[in-house]
């Protein structure tokens, strides 16, 4: 977070969202517990998803309305109307919080510039003021390192590339990747080790969420 800024061509999308939010007088608020209005926002938001009416429950944990220790809740309001919400889960190192991950987000599609970007910037600036080290944006499903590794399964790479390219009617893999790339963070490889050439259990696990 100490190195994060809004400079650069790829961050233009973020700058536009922040400027629009400031111009419109959007109010950013952190609350100790989830705002009850999030349920209504979820119903509006979910109609814009690839799988209308269905929330993912494996790759992303469900939204919980109760109190959860160290979970942070940030909201964006336009007047009295809730237009954005992000729930951050804590990350620990040796018993102390070192970062957060935006595990659940909801937003009103009427804010065309993407209220998610503006709300993220607000939360990240607050975390930085608290000397939090980093925000982890999480996995980008089926986004592969183009160079590859010699030990990787070509069959799995082919399946993942195909799902990323043609599977967006099921889930916005490309949209999620685009959004995370705008922040220009540090990319870290994540490996999945499987016993057989074709990891059926992994594919079945991913499909369960759809």
Coordinates of N, CA and C in Angstrom, one line a residue:
X1 N 0.8 -1.2 0.0 CA 0.0 0.0 0.0 C 0.9 1.3 0.0
X2 N 2.0 1.2 0.6 CA 2.9 2.4 0.7 C 3.3 2.8 -0.7
X3 N 3.3 1.9 -1.7 CA 3.7 2.3 -3.1 C 2.6 2.5 -4.0
X4 N 1.3 2.4 -3.5 CA 0.2 2.6 -4.4 C -0.1 4.0 -4.7
X5 N -0.4 4.4 -5.9 CA -0.8 5.7 -6.3 C -1.7 5.5 -7.5
X6 N -2.2 6.7 -8.0 CA -3.2 6.7 -9.1 C -2.6 7.1 -10.4
X7 N -1.3 7.0 -10.5 CA -0.6 7.4 -11.7 C -0.5 6.3 -12.8
X8 N -0.4 6.6 -14.0 CA -0.3 5.6 -15.1 C -1.5 5.5 -15.9
X9 N -1.2 5.0 -17.2 CA -2.3 4.9 -18.2 C -3.4 3.9 -17.8
X10 N -3.0 2.8 -17.2 CA -3.9 1.7 -16.9 C -4.8 2.1 -15.7
X11 N -4.4 3.1 -14.9 CA -5.2 3.5 -13.8 C -6.2 4.6 -14.1
X12 N -6.2 5.0 -15.4 CA -7.2 6.0 -15.8 C -8.6 5.7 -15.4
X13 N -9.0 4.4 -15.5 CA -10.3 3.9 -15.2 C -10.6 4.2 -13.7
X14 N -9.6 4.0 -12.9 CA -9.7 4.3 -11.4 C -9.9 5.8 -11.2
X15 N -9.0 6.5 -11.8 CA -9.1 8.0 -11.6 C -10.4 8.6 -12.0
X16 N -10.9 8.1 -13.2 CA -12.2 8.5 -13.6 C -13.3 8.3 -12.6
X17 N -13.3 7.1 -12.0 CA -14.3 6.7 -11.0 C -14.2 7.5 -9.8
X18 N -13.0 7.8 -9.3 CA -12.8 8.6 -8.1 C -13.2 10.0 -8.4
X19 N -12.9 10.6 -9.5 CA -13.3 12.0 -9.8 C -14.8 12.1 -9.9
X20 N -15.4 11.1 -10.6 CA -16.9 11.1 -10.7 C -17.5 11.0 -9.3
X21 N -17.0 10.2 -8.5 CA -17.6 10.0 -7.1 C -17.5 11.3 -6.3
X22 N -16.3 12.0 -6.4 CA -16.1 13.2 -5.7 C -17.0 14.3 -6.3
X23 N -17.2 14.4 -7.6 CA -18.0 15.4 -8.2 C -19.5 15.2 -7.8
X24 N -19.9 13.9 -7.7 CA -21.3 13.7 -7.4 C -21.6 13.7 -5.9
X25 N -20.6 13.9 -5.1 CA -20.7 14.0 -3.7 C -21.0 12.7 -3.0
X26 N -20.4 11.6 -3.5 CA -20.6 10.3 -3.0 C -19.9 10.2 -1.6
X27 N -20.6 9.7 -0.6 CA -20.1 9.6 0.8 C -19.6 8.2 1.0
X28 N -18.4 8.1 1.5 CA -17.8 6.8 1.9 C -17.8 6.6 3.4
X29 N -18.3 5.5 3.8 CA -18.5 5.2 5.3 C -18.0 3.8 5.6
X30 N -17.3 3.7 6.8 CA -17.0 2.4 7.3 C -18.0 2.1 8.5
X31 N -18.5 0.9 8.5 CA -19.4 0.6 9.6 C -18.9 -0.7 10.3
X32 N -19.3 -0.9 11.6 CA -18.9 -2.1 12.3 C -19.6 -3.3 11.9
X33 N -20.8 -3.2 11.3 CA -21.6 -4.3 10.9 C -22.2 -4.1 9.5
X34 N -22.6 -5.1 8.9 CA -23.2 -4.9 7.5 C -24.4 -4.1 7.5
X35 N -24.6 -3.2 6.6 CA -25.8 -2.4 6.4 C -26.9 -3.3 5.9
X36 N -28.1 -3.2 6.5 CA -29.2 -4.1 6.1 C -29.6 -3.8 4.6
X37 N -29.2 -2.6 4.1 CA -29.6 -2.3 2.7 C -28.8 -3.1 1.7
X38 N -27.7 -3.8 2.2 CA -26.9 -4.5 1.2 C -27.7 -5.6 0.5
X39 N -28.7 -6.2 1.2 CA -29.5 -7.2 0.6 C -30.2 -6.7 -0.6
X40 N -30.8 -5.5 -0.5 CA -31.4 -4.9 -1.7 C -30.4 -4.6 -2.8
X41 N -29.2 -4.1 -2.4 CA -28.2 -3.8 -3.4 C -27.8 -5.1 -4.1
X42 N -27.7 -6.2 -3.3 CA -27.3 -7.5 -3.9 C -28.3 -7.9 -5.0
X43 N -29.6 -7.7 -4.7 CA -30.6 -8.1 -5.7 C -30.5 -7.3 -7.0
X44 N -30.2 -6.0 -6.9 CA -29.9 -5.2 -8.1 C -28.7 -5.6 -8.8
X45 N -27.6 -5.8 -8.1 CA -26.3 -6.2 -8.6 C -26.4 -7.6 -9.3
X46 N -27.1 -8.5 -8.7 CA -27.0 -9.9 -9.2 C -27.7 -10.0 -10.6
X47 N -28.6 -9.1 -10.9 CA -29.2 -9.2 -12.2 C -28.2 -8.8 -13.3
X48 N -27.1 -8.2 -13.0 CA -26.1 -7.9 -14.0 C -25.1 -9.0 -14.2
X49 N -25.1 -10.1 -13.4 CA -24.1 -11.1 -13.4 C -24.4 -12.1 -14.5
X50 N -23.4 -12.9 -14.9 CA -23.6 -13.8 -16.0 C -24.6 -14.9 -15.6
X51 N -24.6 -15.3 -14.4 CA -25.6 -16.3 -13.9 C -26.6 -15.5 -13.0
X52 N -27.6 -15.0 -13.7 CA -28.6 -14.1 -13.0 C -29.3 -14.9 -11.8
X53 N -29.3 -14.2 -10.7 CA -30.1 -14.8 -9.5 C -29.3 -15.8 -8.7
X54 N -28.0 -16.0 -9.1 CA -27.2 -17.0 -8.3 C -25.9 -16.4 -7.8
X55 N -25.6 -16.5 -6.6 CA -24.3 -16.1 -6.0 C -23.4 -17.2 -5.9
X56 N -22.1 -16.9 -6.2 CA -21.1 -17.9 -6.0 C -20.9 -18.2 -4.5
X57 N -20.6 -19.5 -4.2 CA -20.5 -19.8 -2.7 C -19.3 -20.7 -2.4
X58 N -18.4 -21.0 -3.4 CA -17.2 -21.8 -3.1 C -16.0 -20.9 -3.3
X59 N -15.8 -20.4 -4.5 CA -14.7 -19.5 -4.8 C -14.7 -18.3 -3.9
X60 N -15.9 -17.8 -3.7 CA -16.1 -16.6 -2.8 C -17.1 -17.0 -1.7
X61 N -16.7 -16.6 -0.5 CA -17.6 -17.0 0.6 C -18.9 -16.1 0.6
X62 N -20.0 -16.6 1.1 CA -21.3 -15.8 1.0 C -21.2 -14.6 1.9
X63 N -22.0 -13.6 1.6 CA -22.2 -12.4 2.4 C -22.8 -12.8 3.7
X64 N -22.2 -12.4 4.9 CA -22.7 -12.7 6.2 C -23.2 -11.5 6.8
X65 N -24.4 -11.4 7.3 CA -24.9 -10.2 7.9 C -24.6 -10.0 9.4
X66 N -24.0 -11.0 10.0 CA -23.7 -10.9 11.4 C -22.3 -10.3 11.7
X67 N -22.0 -10.1 13.0 CA -20.7 -9.6 13.4 C -19.6 -10.6 13.2
X68 N -18.5 -10.2 12.6 CA -17.3 -11.1 12.4 C -16.1 -10.3 12.8
X69 N -15.3 -10.9 13.7 CA -14.2 -10.2 14.3 C -13.2 -9.8 13.2
X70 N -12.7 -8.6 13.2 CA -11.7 -8.0 12.3 C -12.1 -7.9 10.9
X71 N -13.4 -8.2 10.5 CA -13.9 -8.0 9.2 C -14.3 -6.5 9.1
X72 N -13.9 -5.8 8.0 CA -14.2 -4.4 7.7 C -15.3 -4.2 6.7
X73 N -16.2 -3.3 6.9 CA -17.3 -3.1 6.0 C -17.3 -1.6 5.5
X74 N -17.1 -1.4 4.2 CA -17.0 -0.1 3.7 C -18.2 0.1 2.7
X75 N -18.8 1.3 2.7 CA -20.0 1.6 1.9 C -19.9 2.9 1.2
X76 N -20.6 3.0 0.1 CA -20.7 4.3 -0.7 C -22.1 4.6 -0.8
X77 N -22.4 5.9 -0.5 CA -23.8 6.4 -0.6 C -23.9 7.6 -1.5
X78 N -24.9 7.6 -2.3 CA -25.2 8.8 -3.1 C -26.5 9.3 -2.5
X79 N -26.4 10.4 -1.7 CA -27.5 10.8 -0.9 C -27.8 9.8 0.1
X80 N -29.0 9.3 0.2 CA -29.4 8.3 1.2 C -29.4 6.9 0.5
X81 N -29.0 6.8 -0.7 CA -29.0 5.5 -1.5 C -27.7 4.8 -1.4
X82 N -27.7 3.6 -1.0 CA -26.5 2.7 -1.0 C -26.2 2.3 -2.4
X83 N -25.0 2.6 -2.9 CA -24.6 2.3 -4.3 C -23.4 1.4 -4.4
X84 N -22.7 1.1 -3.2 CA -21.6 0.2 -3.3 C -21.2 -0.3 -1.9
X85 N -20.7 -1.5 -1.8 CA -20.3 -2.1 -0.6 C -19.2 -3.1 -0.8
X86 N -18.2 -3.1 0.1 CA -17.1 -4.0 0.0 C -16.8 -4.5 1.4
X87 N -16.8 -5.9 1.5 CA -16.4 -6.5 2.8 C -15.0 -7.0 2.7
X88 N -14.2 -6.6 3.6 CA -12.7 -7.0 3.6 C -12.5 -8.0 4.7
X89 N -11.9 -9.1 4.4 CA -11.5 -10.1 5.4 C -10.0 -9.9 5.7
X90 N -9.7 -10.1 7.0 CA -8.3 -9.8 7.5 C -7.3 -10.9 7.1
X91 N -6.1 -10.5 6.9 CA -5.0 -11.4 6.7 C -4.0 -11.2 7.8
X92 N -3.5 -12.3 8.4 CA -2.7 -12.3 9.6 C -1.3 -12.8 9.3
X93 N -0.4 -12.2 10.1 CA 1.0 -12.7 10.2 C 1.4 -12.7 11.6
X94 N 1.7 -13.9 12.2 CA 2.1 -14.0 13.6 C 1.1 -13.3 14.5
X95 N -0.2 -13.5 14.2 CA -1.2 -13.1 15.1 C -1.6 -11.6 14.9
X96 N -1.0 -10.9 14.0 CA -1.3 -9.5 13.8 C -1.8 -9.3 12.4
X97 N -2.7 -8.3 12.2 CA -3.3 -8.1 10.9 C -2.2 -7.4 10.0
X98 N -1.9 -8.0 8.8 CA -0.9 -7.4 7.9 C -1.6 -6.9 6.6
X99 N -2.8 -7.3 6.4 CA -3.4 -7.0 5.1 C -4.9 -7.3 5.1
X100 N -5.6 -7.0 4.0 CA -7.0 -7.3 3.9 C -7.2 -7.8 2.4
X101 N -8.3 -8.6 2.3 CA -8.7 -9.0 1.0 C -10.2 -8.7 0.8
X102 N -10.5 -8.0 -0.3 CA -11.9 -7.6 -0.6 C -12.7 -8.8 -1.1
X103 N -13.2 -9.6 -0.1 CA -13.8 -10.9 -0.4 C -15.2 -10.8 -1.0
X104 N -16.0 -9.8 -0.6 CA -17.4 -9.7 -1.0 C -17.6 -8.2 -1.4
X105 N -18.1 -8.0 -2.7 CA -18.4 -6.7 -3.1 C -19.7 -6.6 -3.8
X106 N -20.4 -5.5 -3.6 CA -21.7 -5.3 -4.3 C -21.7 -3.9 -4.8
X107 N -22.3 -3.6 -5.9 CA -22.3 -2.2 -6.5 C -23.5 -2.0 -7.3
X108 N -23.9 -0.8 -7.4 CA -25.1 -0.4 -8.3 C -24.6 -0.1 -9.7
X109 N -25.1 -0.9 -10.7 CA -24.6 -0.7 -12.0 C -24.9 0.7 -12.6
X110 N -25.8 1.4 -12.0 CA -26.2 2.8 -12.5 C -25.0 3.7 -12.4
X111 N -24.0 3.5 -11.5 CA -22.8 4.3 -11.4 C -21.9 3.7 -12.5
X112 N -21.9 4.3 -13.7 CA -21.3 3.7 -14.9 C -19.8 3.6 -14.8
X113 N -19.2 4.6 -14.0 CA -17.7 4.6 -13.9 C -17.2 3.5 -13.0
X114 N -18.0 2.8 -12.3 CA -17.6 1.7 -11.4 C -17.3 2.2 -10.0
X115 N -18.3 2.2 -9.2 CA -18.1 2.6 -7.8 C -17.2 1.7 -7.0
X116 N -17.0 0.5 -7.5 CA -16.0 -0.4 -6.9 C -14.6 0.2 -6.8
X117 N -14.2 0.9 -7.9 CA -12.9 1.5 -7.9 C -12.7 2.6 -6.9
X118 N -13.7 3.5 -6.9 CA -13.6 4.6 -5.9 C -13.7 4.1 -4.5
X119 N -14.5 3.1 -4.2 CA -14.6 2.6 -2.8 C -13.4 1.9 -2.4
X120 N -12.8 1.2 -3.4 CA -11.5 0.5 -3.1 C -10.4 1.5 -2.7
X121 N -10.3 2.6 -3.5 CA -9.3 3.6 -3.2 C -9.5 4.2 -1.8
X122 N -10.7 4.5 -1.5 CA -11.0 5.0 -0.2 C -10.5 4.1 0.9
X123 N -10.9 2.8 0.8 CA -10.5 1.8 1.8 C -9.0 1.6 1.9
X124 N -8.3 1.6 0.7 CA -6.9 1.4 0.7 C -6.2 2.6 1.3
X125 N -6.6 3.8 1.1 CA -6.0 4.9 1.7 C -6.2 4.9 3.2
X126 N -7.3 4.4 3.7 CA -7.5 4.3 5.1 C -6.6 3.2 5.7
X127 N -6.5 2.1 5.0 CA -5.6 1.0 5.5 C -4.2 1.5 5.6
X128 N -3.8 2.3 4.6 CA -2.4 2.8 4.5 C -2.1 3.7 5.7
X129 N -3.1 4.6 6.1 CA -3.0 5.4 7.2 C -2.8 4.6 8.5
X130 N -3.4 3.4 8.5 CA -3.3 2.5 9.7 C -2.0 1.7 9.7
X131 N -1.1 1.9 8.7 CA 0.1 1.2 8.5 C -0.1 -0.3 8.1
X132 N -1.3 -0.6 7.5 CA -1.5 -1.9 6.9 C -0.6 -2.1 5.7
X133 N 0.0 -3.3 5.6 CA 1.0 -3.4 4.5 C 0.5 -3.5 3.1
X134 N -0.6 -4.3 3.0 CA -1.1 -4.6 1.6 C -2.5 -5.0 1.6
X135 N -3.1 -4.9 0.4 CA -4.4 -5.5 0.0 C -4.2 -6.5 -1.0
X136 N -4.7 -7.7 -0.7 CA -4.6 -8.8 -1.7 C -5.9 -8.9 -2.5
X137 N -5.8 -8.8 -3.8 CA -7.0 -8.7 -4.6 C -7.5 -10.2 -5.0
X138 N -6.8 -11.2 -4.5 CA -7.3 -12.5 -4.7 C -7.0 -13.1 -6.0
X139 N -7.5 -14.3 -6.3 CA -7.2 -15.0 -7.5 C -7.9 -14.4 -8.7
X140 N -7.3 -14.6 -9.9 CA -7.9 -14.3 -11.2 C -8.1 -15.6 -11.9
X141 N -9.3 -16.2 -11.7 CA -9.5 -17.6 -12.3 C -9.1 -17.8 -13.7
X142 N -8.3 -18.8 -14.0 CA -7.9 -19.2 -15.3 C -7.0 -18.2 -16.1
X143 N -6.4 -17.3 -15.3 CA -5.4 -16.4 -15.9 C -4.1 -17.1 -15.8
X144 N -3.4 -17.4 -16.9 CA -2.2 -18.2 -16.9 C -1.0 -17.4 -17.2
X145 N 0.1 -17.7 -16.6 CA 1.4 -17.1 -17.0 C 1.7 -17.6 -18.5
X146 N 1.8 -16.6 -19.4 CA 2.0 -17.0 -20.8 C 3.2 -17.9 -21.1
X147 N 4.3 -17.7 -20.2 CA 5.5 -18.5 -20.5 C 5.3 -19.9 -20.0
X148 N 4.5 -20.2 -19.0 CA 4.3 -21.6 -18.6 C 5.5 -22.2 -17.9
X149 N 5.3 -23.4 -17.4 CA 6.4 -24.1 -16.7 C 6.5 -25.5 -17.4
X150 N 7.7 -26.1 -17.4 CA 7.9 -27.3 -18.1 C 7.1 -28.5 -17.5
X151 N 6.8 -28.4 -16.2 CA 6.1 -29.5 -15.5 C 4.6 -29.3 -15.6
X152 N 4.1 -28.3 -16.2 CA 2.7 -28.1 -16.2 C 2.0 -29.0 -17.3
X153 N 0.8 -29.4 -17.0 CA 0.0 -30.2 -17.8 C -0.6 -29.4 -19.0
X154 N -0.3 -29.7 -20.2 CA -0.7 -29.0 -21.4 C -2.3 -29.1 -21.5
X155 N -2.8 -30.3 -21.1 CA -4.3 -30.4 -21.2 C -5.0 -29.4 -20.3
X156 N -4.4 -29.3 -19.0 CA -5.0 -28.3 -18.1 C -4.9 -26.9 -18.6
X157 N -3.7 -26.6 -19.2 CA -3.5 -25.2 -19.7 C -4.5 -25.0 -20.8
X158 N -4.7 -25.9 -21.7 CA -5.7 -25.8 -22.8 C -7.1 -25.6 -22.3
X159 N -7.5 -26.3 -21.3 CA -8.8 -26.2 -20.7 C -9.0 -24.8 -20.0
X160 N -8.0 -24.4 -19.3 CA -8.1 -23.1 -18.6 C -8.1 -22.0 -19.6
X161 N -7.3 -22.0 -20.7 CA -7.3 -21.0 -21.7 C -8.6 -20.9 -22.4
X162 N -9.2 -22.1 -22.6 CA -10.5 -22.1 -23.3 C -11.6 -21.5 -22.4
X163 N -11.6 -21.9 -21.1 CA -12.6 -21.4 -20.2 C -12.5 -19.9 -20.1
X164 N -11.2 -19.4 -20.0 CA -11.0 -17.9 -19.9 C -11.5 -17.2 -21.1
X165 N -11.3 -17.8 -22.3 CA -11.6 -17.1 -23.5 C -13.1 -17.2 -23.9
X166 N -13.7 -18.4 -23.6 CA -15.1 -18.6 -24.1 C -16.1 -18.8 -23.0
X167 N -15.6 -18.8 -21.7 CA -16.5 -19.1 -20.6 C -17.2 -17.9 -20.0
X168 N -17.1 -16.8 -20.6 CA -17.6 -15.6 -19.9 C -19.1 -15.5 -19.9
X169 N -19.8 -16.3 -20.6 CA -21.2 -16.3 -20.4 C -21.6 -17.0 -19.1
X170 N -20.7 -17.7 -18.5 CA -20.9 -18.3 -17.2 C -20.4 -17.5 -16.1
X171 N -19.2 -16.9 -16.3 CA -18.6 -16.1 -15.2 C -17.7 -15.1 -15.9
X172 N -17.6 -13.9 -15.4 CA -16.8 -12.8 -16.0 C -15.4 -12.9 -15.7
X173 N -14.7 -14.0 -16.2 CA -13.3 -14.2 -16.0 C -12.5 -13.0 -16.5
X174 N -12.8 -12.6 -17.7 CA -12.0 -11.5 -18.4 C -12.3 -10.2 -17.7
X175 N -13.6 -9.9 -17.3 CA -13.9 -8.7 -16.6 C -13.2 -8.6 -15.2
X176 N -13.1 -9.7 -14.5 CA -12.5 -9.7 -13.2 C -11.0 -9.5 -13.4
X177 N -10.4 -10.1 -14.4 CA -9.0 -9.9 -14.7 C -8.7 -8.5 -15.0
X178 N -9.6 -7.9 -15.9 CA -9.4 -6.5 -16.3 C -9.4 -5.6 -15.0
X179 N -10.4 -5.8 -14.2 CA -10.6 -4.9 -13.0 C -9.3 -5.0 -12.1
X180 N -8.8 -6.2 -11.8 CA -7.6 -6.3 -11.0 C -6.4 -5.8 -11.6
X181 N -6.3 -5.9 -12.9 CA -5.1 -5.4 -13.6 C -5.0 -3.8 -13.5
X182 N -6.2 -3.2 -13.4 CA -6.1 -1.7 -13.3 C -5.3 -1.2 -12.1
X183 N -5.3 -2.0 -11.0 CA -4.5 -1.5 -9.8 C -3.0 -1.7 -9.9
X184 N -2.6 -2.4 -11.0 CA -1.1 -2.6 -11.2 C -0.4 -3.1 -10.0
X185 N -0.9 -4.1 -9.3 CA -0.2 -4.6 -8.2 C 0.8 -5.7 -8.6
X186 N 1.4 -6.3 -7.6 CA 2.4 -7.3 -7.8 C 1.7 -8.6 -8.0
X187 N 2.0 -9.3 -9.1 CA 1.4 -10.6 -9.4 C 2.2 -11.7 -8.8
X188 N 1.5 -12.6 -8.2 CA 2.1 -13.8 -7.6 C 1.5 -15.0 -8.1
X189 N 2.3 -15.9 -8.6 CA 1.9 -17.2 -9.1 C 1.2 -18.1 -8.0
X190 N 0.2 -18.8 -8.4 CA -0.5 -19.7 -7.5 C -0.5 -21.1 -8.2
X191 N -0.1 -22.1 -7.5 CA 0.0 -23.4 -8.1 C -1.0 -24.4 -7.6
X192 N -1.5 -25.3 -8.4 CA -2.4 -26.3 -8.0 C -1.7 -27.6 -8.4
X193 N -1.4 -28.5 -7.4 CA -0.7 -29.7 -7.6 C -1.7 -30.9 -7.7
X194 N -1.7 -31.7 -8.8 CA -2.6 -32.8 -8.9 C -1.9 -34.0 -9.3
X195 N -2.5 -35.1 -8.9 CA -1.9 -36.4 -9.1 C -1.9 -37.0 -10.5
X196 N -3.0 -36.6 -11.2 CA -3.2 -37.2 -12.5 C -3.1 -36.1 -13.6
X197 N -2.9 -36.5 -14.8 CA -2.8 -35.5 -15.9 C -4.0 -34.6 -16.1
X198 N -5.2 -35.2 -15.9 CA -6.4 -34.4 -16.0 C -7.0 -34.4 -14.6
X199 N -6.9 -33.2 -13.9 CA -7.5 -33.2 -12.5 C -9.0 -33.0 -12.5
X200 N -9.7 -34.1 -12.6 CA -11.1 -34.0 -12.6 C -11.7 -33.4 -11.4
X201 N -11.1 -33.7 -10.2 CA -11.7 -33.1 -9.0 C -11.6 -31.6 -9.0
X202 N -10.5 -31.0 -9.5 CA -10.4 -29.6 -9.6 C -11.5 -29.0 -10.5
X203 N -11.7 -29.6 -11.6 CA -12.7 -29.0 -12.6 C -14.1 -29.2 -12.0
X204 N -14.4 -30.3 -11.3 CA -15.7 -30.5 -10.7 C -15.9 -29.5 -9.6
X205 N -14.8 -29.2 -8.8 CA -14.9 -28.3 -7.7 C -15.3 -26.9 -8.3
X206 N -14.6 -26.5 -9.4 CA -14.9 -25.2 -9.9 C -16.3 -25.1 -10.5
X207 N -16.7 -26.2 -11.2 CA -18.1 -26.2 -11.8 C -19.2 -26.2 -10.7
X208 N -18.9 -26.7 -9.5 CA -19.9 -26.7 -8.5 C -20.4 -25.3 -8.1
X209 N -19.4 -24.3 -8.3 CA -19.8 -22.9 -7.9 C -20.6 -22.3 -9.0
X210 N -20.7 -22.9 -10.2 CA -21.5 -22.3 -11.3 C -22.9 -23.0 -11.3

